Coordinates of C-alpha atoms in Angstrom, one line a residue:
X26 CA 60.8 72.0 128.3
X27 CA 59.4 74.6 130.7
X28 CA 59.9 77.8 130.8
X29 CA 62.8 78.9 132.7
X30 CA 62.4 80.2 136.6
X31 CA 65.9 80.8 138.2
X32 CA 66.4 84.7 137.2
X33 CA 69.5 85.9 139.4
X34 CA 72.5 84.2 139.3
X35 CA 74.3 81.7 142.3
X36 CA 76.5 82.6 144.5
X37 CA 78.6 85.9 145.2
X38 CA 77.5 87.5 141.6
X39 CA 75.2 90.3 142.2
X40 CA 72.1 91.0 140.0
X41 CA 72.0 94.0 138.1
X42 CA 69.4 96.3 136.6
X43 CA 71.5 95.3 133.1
X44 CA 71.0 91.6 133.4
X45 CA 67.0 92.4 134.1
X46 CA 66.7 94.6 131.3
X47 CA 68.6 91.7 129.0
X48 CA 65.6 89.6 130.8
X49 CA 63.2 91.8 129.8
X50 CA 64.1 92.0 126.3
X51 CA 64.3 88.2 126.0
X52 CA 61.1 87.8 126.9
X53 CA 59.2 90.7 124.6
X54 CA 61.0 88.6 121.8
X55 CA 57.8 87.5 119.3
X56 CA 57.6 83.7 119.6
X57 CA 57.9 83.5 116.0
X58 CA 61.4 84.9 115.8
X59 CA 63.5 83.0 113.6
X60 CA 67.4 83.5 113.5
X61 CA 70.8 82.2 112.2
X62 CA 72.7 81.9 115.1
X63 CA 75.8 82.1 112.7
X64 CA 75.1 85.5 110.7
X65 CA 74.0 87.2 114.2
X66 CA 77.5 86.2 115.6
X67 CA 79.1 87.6 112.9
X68 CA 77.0 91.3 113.4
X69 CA 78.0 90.8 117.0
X70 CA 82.1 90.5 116.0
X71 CA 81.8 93.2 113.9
X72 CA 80.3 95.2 116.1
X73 CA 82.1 94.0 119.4
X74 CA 83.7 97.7 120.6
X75 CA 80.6 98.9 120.5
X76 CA 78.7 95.5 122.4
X77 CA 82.0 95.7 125.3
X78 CA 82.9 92.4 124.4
X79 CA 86.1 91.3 123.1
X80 CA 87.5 88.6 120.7
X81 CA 88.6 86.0 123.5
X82 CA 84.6 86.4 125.2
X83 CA 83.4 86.5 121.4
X84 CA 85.7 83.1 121.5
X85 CA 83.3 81.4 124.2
X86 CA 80.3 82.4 122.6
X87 CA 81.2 80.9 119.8
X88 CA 81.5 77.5 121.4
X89 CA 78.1 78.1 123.2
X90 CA 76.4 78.5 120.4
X91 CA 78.1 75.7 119.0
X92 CA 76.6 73.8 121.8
X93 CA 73.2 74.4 120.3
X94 CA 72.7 71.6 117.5
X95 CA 70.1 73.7 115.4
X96 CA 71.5 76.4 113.1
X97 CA 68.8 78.3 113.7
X98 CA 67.3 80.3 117.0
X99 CA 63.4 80.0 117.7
X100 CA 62.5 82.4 120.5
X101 CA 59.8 79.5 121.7
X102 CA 62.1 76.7 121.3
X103 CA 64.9 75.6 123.6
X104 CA 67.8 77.7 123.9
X105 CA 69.6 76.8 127.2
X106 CA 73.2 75.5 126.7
X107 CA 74.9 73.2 129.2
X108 CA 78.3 72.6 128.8
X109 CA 80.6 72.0 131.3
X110 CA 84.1 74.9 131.8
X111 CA 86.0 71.8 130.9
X112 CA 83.8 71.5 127.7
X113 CA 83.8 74.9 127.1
X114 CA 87.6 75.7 127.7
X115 CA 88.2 72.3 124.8
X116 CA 86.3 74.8 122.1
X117 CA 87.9 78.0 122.8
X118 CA 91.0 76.4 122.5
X119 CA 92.2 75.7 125.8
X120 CA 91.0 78.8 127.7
X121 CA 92.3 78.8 131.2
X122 CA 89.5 78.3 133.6
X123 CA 89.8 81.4 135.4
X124 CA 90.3 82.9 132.2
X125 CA 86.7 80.8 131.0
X126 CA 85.2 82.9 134.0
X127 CA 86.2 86.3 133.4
X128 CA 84.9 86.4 129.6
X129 CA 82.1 84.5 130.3
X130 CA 81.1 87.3 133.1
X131 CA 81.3 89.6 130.2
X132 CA 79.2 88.4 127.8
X133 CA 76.2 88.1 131.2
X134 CA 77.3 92.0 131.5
X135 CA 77.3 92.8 127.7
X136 CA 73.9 90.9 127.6
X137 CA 74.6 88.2 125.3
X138 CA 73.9 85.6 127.4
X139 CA 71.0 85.2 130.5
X140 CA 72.1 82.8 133.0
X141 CA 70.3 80.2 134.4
X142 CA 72.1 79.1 137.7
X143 CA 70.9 75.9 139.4
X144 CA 70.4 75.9 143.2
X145 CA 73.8 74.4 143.4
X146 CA 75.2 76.7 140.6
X147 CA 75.6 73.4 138.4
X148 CA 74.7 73.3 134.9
X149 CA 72.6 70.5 133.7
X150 CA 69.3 69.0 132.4
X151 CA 66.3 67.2 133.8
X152 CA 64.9 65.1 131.8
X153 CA 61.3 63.6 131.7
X154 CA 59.7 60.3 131.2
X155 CA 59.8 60.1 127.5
X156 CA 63.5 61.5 127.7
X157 CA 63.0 64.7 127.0
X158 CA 64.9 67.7 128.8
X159 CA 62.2 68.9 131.3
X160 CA 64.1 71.7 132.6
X161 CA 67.9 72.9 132.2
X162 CA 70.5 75.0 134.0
X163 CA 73.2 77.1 131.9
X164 CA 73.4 79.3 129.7
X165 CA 70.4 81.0 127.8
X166 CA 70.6 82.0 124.0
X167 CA 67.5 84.2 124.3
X168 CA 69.6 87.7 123.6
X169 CA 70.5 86.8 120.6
X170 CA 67.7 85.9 119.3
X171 CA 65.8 89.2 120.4
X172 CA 68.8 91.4 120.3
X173 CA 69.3 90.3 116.7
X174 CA 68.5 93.5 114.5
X175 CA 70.2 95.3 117.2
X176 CA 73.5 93.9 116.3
X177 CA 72.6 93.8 112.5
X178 CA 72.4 98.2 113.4
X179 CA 75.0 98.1 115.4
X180 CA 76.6 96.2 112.5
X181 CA 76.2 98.4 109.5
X182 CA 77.5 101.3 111.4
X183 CA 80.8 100.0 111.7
X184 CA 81.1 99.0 108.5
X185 CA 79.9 102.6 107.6
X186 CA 82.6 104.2 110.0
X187 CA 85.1 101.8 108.7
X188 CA 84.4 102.8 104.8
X189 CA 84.4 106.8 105.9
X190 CA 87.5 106.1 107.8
X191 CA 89.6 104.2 104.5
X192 CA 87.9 107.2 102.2
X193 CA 89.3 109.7 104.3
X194 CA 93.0 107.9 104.5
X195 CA 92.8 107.5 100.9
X196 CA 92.0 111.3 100.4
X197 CA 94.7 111.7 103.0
X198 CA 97.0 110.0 100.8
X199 CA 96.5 111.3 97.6
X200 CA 96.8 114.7 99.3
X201 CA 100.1 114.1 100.8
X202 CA 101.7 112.3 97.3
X203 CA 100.5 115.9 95.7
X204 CA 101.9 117.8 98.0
X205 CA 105.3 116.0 97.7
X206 CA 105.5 116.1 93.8
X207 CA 104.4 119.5 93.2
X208 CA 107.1 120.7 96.0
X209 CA 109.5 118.5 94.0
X210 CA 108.5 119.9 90.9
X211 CA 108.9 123.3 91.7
X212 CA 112.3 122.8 93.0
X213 CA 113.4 120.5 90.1
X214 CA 112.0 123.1 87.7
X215 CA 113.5 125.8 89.6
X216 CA 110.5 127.7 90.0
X217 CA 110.7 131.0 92.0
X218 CA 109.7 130.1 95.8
X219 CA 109.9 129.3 99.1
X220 CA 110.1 125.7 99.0
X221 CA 111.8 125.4 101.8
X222 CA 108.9 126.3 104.0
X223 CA 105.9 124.4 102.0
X224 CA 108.6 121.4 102.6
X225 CA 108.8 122.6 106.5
X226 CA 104.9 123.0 106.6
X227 CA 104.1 119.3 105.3
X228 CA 106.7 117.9 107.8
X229 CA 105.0 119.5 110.2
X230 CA 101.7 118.6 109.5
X231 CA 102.8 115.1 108.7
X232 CA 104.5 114.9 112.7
X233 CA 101.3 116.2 114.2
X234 CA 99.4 112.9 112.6
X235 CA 99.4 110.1 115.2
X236 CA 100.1 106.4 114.0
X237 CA 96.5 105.4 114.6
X238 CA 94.7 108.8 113.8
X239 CA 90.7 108.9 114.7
X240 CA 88.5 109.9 111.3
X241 CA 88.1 113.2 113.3
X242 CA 92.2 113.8 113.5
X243 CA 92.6 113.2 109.6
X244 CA 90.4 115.6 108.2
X245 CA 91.8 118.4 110.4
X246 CA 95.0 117.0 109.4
X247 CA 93.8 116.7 105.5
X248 CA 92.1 120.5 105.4
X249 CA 95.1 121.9 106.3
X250 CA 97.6 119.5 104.0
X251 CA 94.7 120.4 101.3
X252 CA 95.6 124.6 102.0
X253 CA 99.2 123.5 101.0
X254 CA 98.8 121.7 98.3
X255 CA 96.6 124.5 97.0
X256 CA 99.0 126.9 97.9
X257 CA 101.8 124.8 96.1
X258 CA 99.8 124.7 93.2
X259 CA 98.7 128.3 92.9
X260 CA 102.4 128.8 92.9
X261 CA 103.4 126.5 89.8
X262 CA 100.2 127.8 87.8
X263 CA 101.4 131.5 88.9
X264 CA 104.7 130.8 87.3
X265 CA 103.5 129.6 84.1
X266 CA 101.2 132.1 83.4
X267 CA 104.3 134.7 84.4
X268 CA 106.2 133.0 81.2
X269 CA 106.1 134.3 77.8
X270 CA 103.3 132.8 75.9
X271 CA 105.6 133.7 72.5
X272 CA 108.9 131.7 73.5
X273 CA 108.9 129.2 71.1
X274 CA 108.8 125.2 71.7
X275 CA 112.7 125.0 71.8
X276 CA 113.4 127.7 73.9
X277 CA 111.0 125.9 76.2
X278 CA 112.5 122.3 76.0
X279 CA 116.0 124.4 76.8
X280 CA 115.1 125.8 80.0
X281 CA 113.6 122.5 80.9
X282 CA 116.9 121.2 80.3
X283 CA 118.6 123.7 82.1
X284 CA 116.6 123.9 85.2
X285 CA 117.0 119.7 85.6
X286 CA 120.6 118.7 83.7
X287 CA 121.4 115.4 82.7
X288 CA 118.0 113.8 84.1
X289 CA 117.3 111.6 81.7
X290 CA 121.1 109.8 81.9
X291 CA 121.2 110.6 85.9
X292 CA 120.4 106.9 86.2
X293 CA 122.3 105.8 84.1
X294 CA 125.7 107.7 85.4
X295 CA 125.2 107.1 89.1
X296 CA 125.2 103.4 88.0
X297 CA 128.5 103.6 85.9
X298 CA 129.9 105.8 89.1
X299 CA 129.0 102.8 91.2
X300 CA 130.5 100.4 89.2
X301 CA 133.6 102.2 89.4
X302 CA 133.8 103.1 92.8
X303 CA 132.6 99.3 93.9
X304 CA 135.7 98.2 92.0
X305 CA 137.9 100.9 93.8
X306 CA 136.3 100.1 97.0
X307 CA 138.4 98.2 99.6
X308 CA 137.4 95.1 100.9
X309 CA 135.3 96.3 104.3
X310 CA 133.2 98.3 102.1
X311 CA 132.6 95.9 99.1
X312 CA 131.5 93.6 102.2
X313 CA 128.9 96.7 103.7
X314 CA 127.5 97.3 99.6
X315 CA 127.0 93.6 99.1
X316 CA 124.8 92.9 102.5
X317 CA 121.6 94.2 100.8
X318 CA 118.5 94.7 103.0
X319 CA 115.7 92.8 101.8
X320 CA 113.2 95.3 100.4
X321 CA 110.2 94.6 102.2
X322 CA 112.0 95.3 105.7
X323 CA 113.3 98.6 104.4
X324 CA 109.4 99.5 103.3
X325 CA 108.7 98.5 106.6
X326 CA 110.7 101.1 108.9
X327 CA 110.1 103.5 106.0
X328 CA 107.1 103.7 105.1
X329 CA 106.8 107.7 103.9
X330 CA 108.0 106.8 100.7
X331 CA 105.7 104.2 99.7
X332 CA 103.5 107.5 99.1
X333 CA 105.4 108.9 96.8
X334 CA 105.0 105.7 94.4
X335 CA 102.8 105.5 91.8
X336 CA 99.6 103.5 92.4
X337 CA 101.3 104.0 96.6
X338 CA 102.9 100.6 95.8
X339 CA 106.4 99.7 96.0
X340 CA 107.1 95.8 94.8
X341 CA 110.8 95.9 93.6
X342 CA 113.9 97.6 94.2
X343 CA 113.6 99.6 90.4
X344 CA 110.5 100.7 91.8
X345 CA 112.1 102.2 94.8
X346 CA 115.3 103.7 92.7
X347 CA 112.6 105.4 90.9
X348 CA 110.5 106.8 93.3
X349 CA 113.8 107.8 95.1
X350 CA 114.6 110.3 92.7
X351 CA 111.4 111.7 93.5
X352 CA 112.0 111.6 97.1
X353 CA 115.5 113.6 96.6
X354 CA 114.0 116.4 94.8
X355 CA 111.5 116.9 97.2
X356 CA 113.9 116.7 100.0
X357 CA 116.3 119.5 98.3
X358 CA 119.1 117.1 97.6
X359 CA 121.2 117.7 94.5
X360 CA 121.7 115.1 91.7
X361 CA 125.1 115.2 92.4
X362 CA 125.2 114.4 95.9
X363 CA 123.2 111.2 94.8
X364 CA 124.7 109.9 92.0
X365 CA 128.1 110.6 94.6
X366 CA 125.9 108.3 97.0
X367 CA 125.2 106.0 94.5
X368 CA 128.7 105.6 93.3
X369 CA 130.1 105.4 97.5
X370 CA 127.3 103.2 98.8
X371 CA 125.4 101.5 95.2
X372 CA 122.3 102.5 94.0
X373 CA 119.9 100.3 96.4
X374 CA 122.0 101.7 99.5
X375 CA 121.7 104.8 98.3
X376 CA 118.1 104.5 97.7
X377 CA 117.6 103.1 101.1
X378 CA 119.2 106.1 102.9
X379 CA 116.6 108.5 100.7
X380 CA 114.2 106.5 102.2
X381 CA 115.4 106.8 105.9
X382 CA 116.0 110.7 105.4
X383 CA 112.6 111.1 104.2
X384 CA 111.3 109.2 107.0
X385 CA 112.9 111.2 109.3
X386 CA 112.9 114.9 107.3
X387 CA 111.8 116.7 109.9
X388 CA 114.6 115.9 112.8
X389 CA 117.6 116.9 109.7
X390 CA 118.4 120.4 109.2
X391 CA 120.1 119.6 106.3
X392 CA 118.7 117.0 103.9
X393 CA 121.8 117.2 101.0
X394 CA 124.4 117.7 103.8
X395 CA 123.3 115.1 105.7
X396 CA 123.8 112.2 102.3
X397 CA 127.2 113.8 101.9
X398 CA 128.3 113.1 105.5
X399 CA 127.3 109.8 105.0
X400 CA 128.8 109.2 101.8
X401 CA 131.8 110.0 103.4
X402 CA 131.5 107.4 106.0
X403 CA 130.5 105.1 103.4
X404 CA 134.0 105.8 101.3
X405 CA 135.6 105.4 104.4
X406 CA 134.1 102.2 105.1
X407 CA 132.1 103.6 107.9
X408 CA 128.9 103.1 107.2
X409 CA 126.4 100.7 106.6
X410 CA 122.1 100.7 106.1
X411 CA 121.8 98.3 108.6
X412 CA 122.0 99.3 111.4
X413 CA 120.4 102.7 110.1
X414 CA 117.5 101.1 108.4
X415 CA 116.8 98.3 111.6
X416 CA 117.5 101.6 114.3
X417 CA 114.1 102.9 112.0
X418 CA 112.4 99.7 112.5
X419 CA 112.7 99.5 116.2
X420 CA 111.6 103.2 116.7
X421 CA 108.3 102.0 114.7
X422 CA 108.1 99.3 116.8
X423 CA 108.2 101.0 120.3
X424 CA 105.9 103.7 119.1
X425 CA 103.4 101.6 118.4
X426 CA 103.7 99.4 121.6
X427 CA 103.8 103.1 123.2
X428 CA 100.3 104.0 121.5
X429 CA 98.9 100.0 122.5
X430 CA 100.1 100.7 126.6
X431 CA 97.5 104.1 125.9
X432 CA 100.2 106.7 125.0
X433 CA 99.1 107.0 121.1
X434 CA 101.5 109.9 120.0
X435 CA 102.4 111.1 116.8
X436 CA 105.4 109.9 114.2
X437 CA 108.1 111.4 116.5
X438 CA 109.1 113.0 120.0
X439 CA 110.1 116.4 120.3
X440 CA 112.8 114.9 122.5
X441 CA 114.1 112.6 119.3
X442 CA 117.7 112.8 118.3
X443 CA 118.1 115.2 115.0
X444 CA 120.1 112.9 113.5
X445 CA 118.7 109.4 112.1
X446 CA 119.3 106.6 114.7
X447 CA 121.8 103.6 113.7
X448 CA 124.6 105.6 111.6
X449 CA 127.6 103.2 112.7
X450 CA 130.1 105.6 114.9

């Protein structure tokens, strides 16, 4: 086949200085270049934010190069593909032709593709005597054969990003689980502080962090949230050292005992409670108890207390009565305003509310009086998690179509009700 002549493209599409420097580097490609057209597509997805191309014109180049019966790319061999838009919109699924045209113009602009317009603007192939393709119109491969280490670069550093980014969330994570137990702790061990405003700190931290935070957002976020939890733990180890090194084993195990009464059976009671109020219960509210949410759409709408499980998993409802206990410490609820929860609503109702306060901590005053109220309206008959827990789920949902349409934002509005959204009036 000969080498290629047409250089600018037919019609009313300009020629730019890009598509000559993608020209350019075509040609200073060594002859001997050798490529497999399947791994460079797979540098060039990964690295497609970077390229400018996105997945639907990633899409068409696929089916180009699947137009291209070798596996491999020579820079000296043929590399023009000819498909038709009818051919090419039957590969990439059924891509509308104007559609076809609009990603196809952005691989010529991301320099993926050269092309190789026809007088007419057709795409075909001359062939000669012996049946061989003299000369061809369409689409030329060339970029990605000389382009290829660049996207292999291009590649490997957004794997690298990605891995610093899922380091830092991790470290972000483990940080924030800390910060929530050792704040428990204190308060459950009724050490001497002002838990109330490490508590009011971490929310606040925690409501500055946007839903889809930048590497450069978490580790501001994470230096500060790692000042707390030092200063949280400075405070525990300060206390300790404060006690009496000579108070013997069991005067120790007693003022454990004191500071956290009846832990061990709390369990235990709030389920004999909600036994006993389930069979006190008139009908409306046995009917409320009954409807259990399924777990995994509870997780969903509240996710903060997935961090407070061990391992940050949460795959049964006795893992999510556990880590609720932790969650009500941290939150300054008493155990006996949730084993009275418990006992009005059942314990996976209860847990589920623990899971919507702490999801919402910052926009309640009041953690403990705030379960009350609504263990109220529960032994009224007034309440359910329903519409609480699916009120949750739609705020996540419009957030995040929020942050898609450009707005980003953090967890909440400063113009967000106080109260959590879907408590039945």
């Amino acid at each position: 086949m000969q080498t290629h002549v047409a250089t600018t493209p037919f019609g009313r599409r300009p020629m730019t200085l890009d598509q000559i420097s993608t020209q350019m580097a075509s040609r200073a490609a060594p002859p001997e270049a050798i490529v497999h057209k399947w791994k460079v597509f797979q540098h060039i997805r990964e690295a497609r934010e970077a390229i400018g191309a996105s997945d639907r014109s990633l899409a068409i180049l696929s089916a180009l190069l699947s137009f291209h019966q070798e596996t491999t790319l020579c820079a000296d061999s043929d590399l023009v593909v000819f498909p038709s838009n009818n051919q090419l919109s039957d590969r990439a699924n059924g891509m509308a032709p104007a559609t076809l045209r609009r990603h196809i113009a952005v691989l010529v602009h991301c320099g993926l593709v050269i092309r190789r317009d026809s007088p007419n603007g057709k795409r075909f192939a001359r062939k000669g005597p012996t049946g061989e393709i003299e000369q061809a119109y369409g689409f030329d491969l060339a970029p990605i054969v000389a382009r290829a280490e660049e996207f292999r670069t291009l590649a490997e550093a957004v794997q690298a990003e990605k891995k610093a980014l899922r380091i830092v969330r991790e470290r972000l994570t483990i940080a924030r689980r800390d910060v929530v137990k050792l704040i428990a702790a204190g308060i459950e061990e009724g050490v001497p502080g002002d838990w109330r405003a490490h508590r009011a700190r971490y929310e606040d931290l925690m409501g500055r962090l946007p839903r889809s935070a930048s590497k450069a957002t978490i580790a501001v976020i994470l230096a500060e949230l790692s000042d707390l939890r030092g200063a949280v733990h400075k405070a525990l180890e300060d206390f300790l050292n404060s006690q009496n090194s000579s108070v013997n084993e069991s005067q120790a195990e007693r003022h454990k005992q004191n500071s956290n009464p009846d832990s061990q059976h709390e369990s235990e009671q709030g389920l004999r409670k909600s036994e006993k109020a389930e069979a006190a219960a008139p009908d409306n509210l046995r009917a409320l108890t009954e409807r259990d949410l399924p777990l995994g759409i509870v997780l969903e709408a509240c996710p903060e207390i997935v961090i407070l499980a061990p391992g940050s998993e949460i795959r049964t409802w006795r893992d999510l009565l556990a880590t609720a206990q932790l969650a009500r410490a941290f939150l300054g609820i008493s155990p006996s305003a949730y084993q009275d929860a418990c006992a009005a609503m059942g314990e996976t109702n209860a847990a589920t509310v623990i899971a919507a306060i702490l999801q919402r901590a910052e926009y309640i005053s009041s953690h403990g009086g705030y379960l009350r109220s609504l263990t109220k309206r529960a032994q009224d008959g007034k309440f359910s998690t329903w519409p609480m827990v699916m009120a949750l789920l739609r705020a996540k949902l419009d957030a995040q179509a929020d942050g898609a349409g450009g707005g980003g934002g953090a967890r909440g509005s400063a113009g967000s009700a106080r109260r959590i959204p879907g408590e039945t009036p």
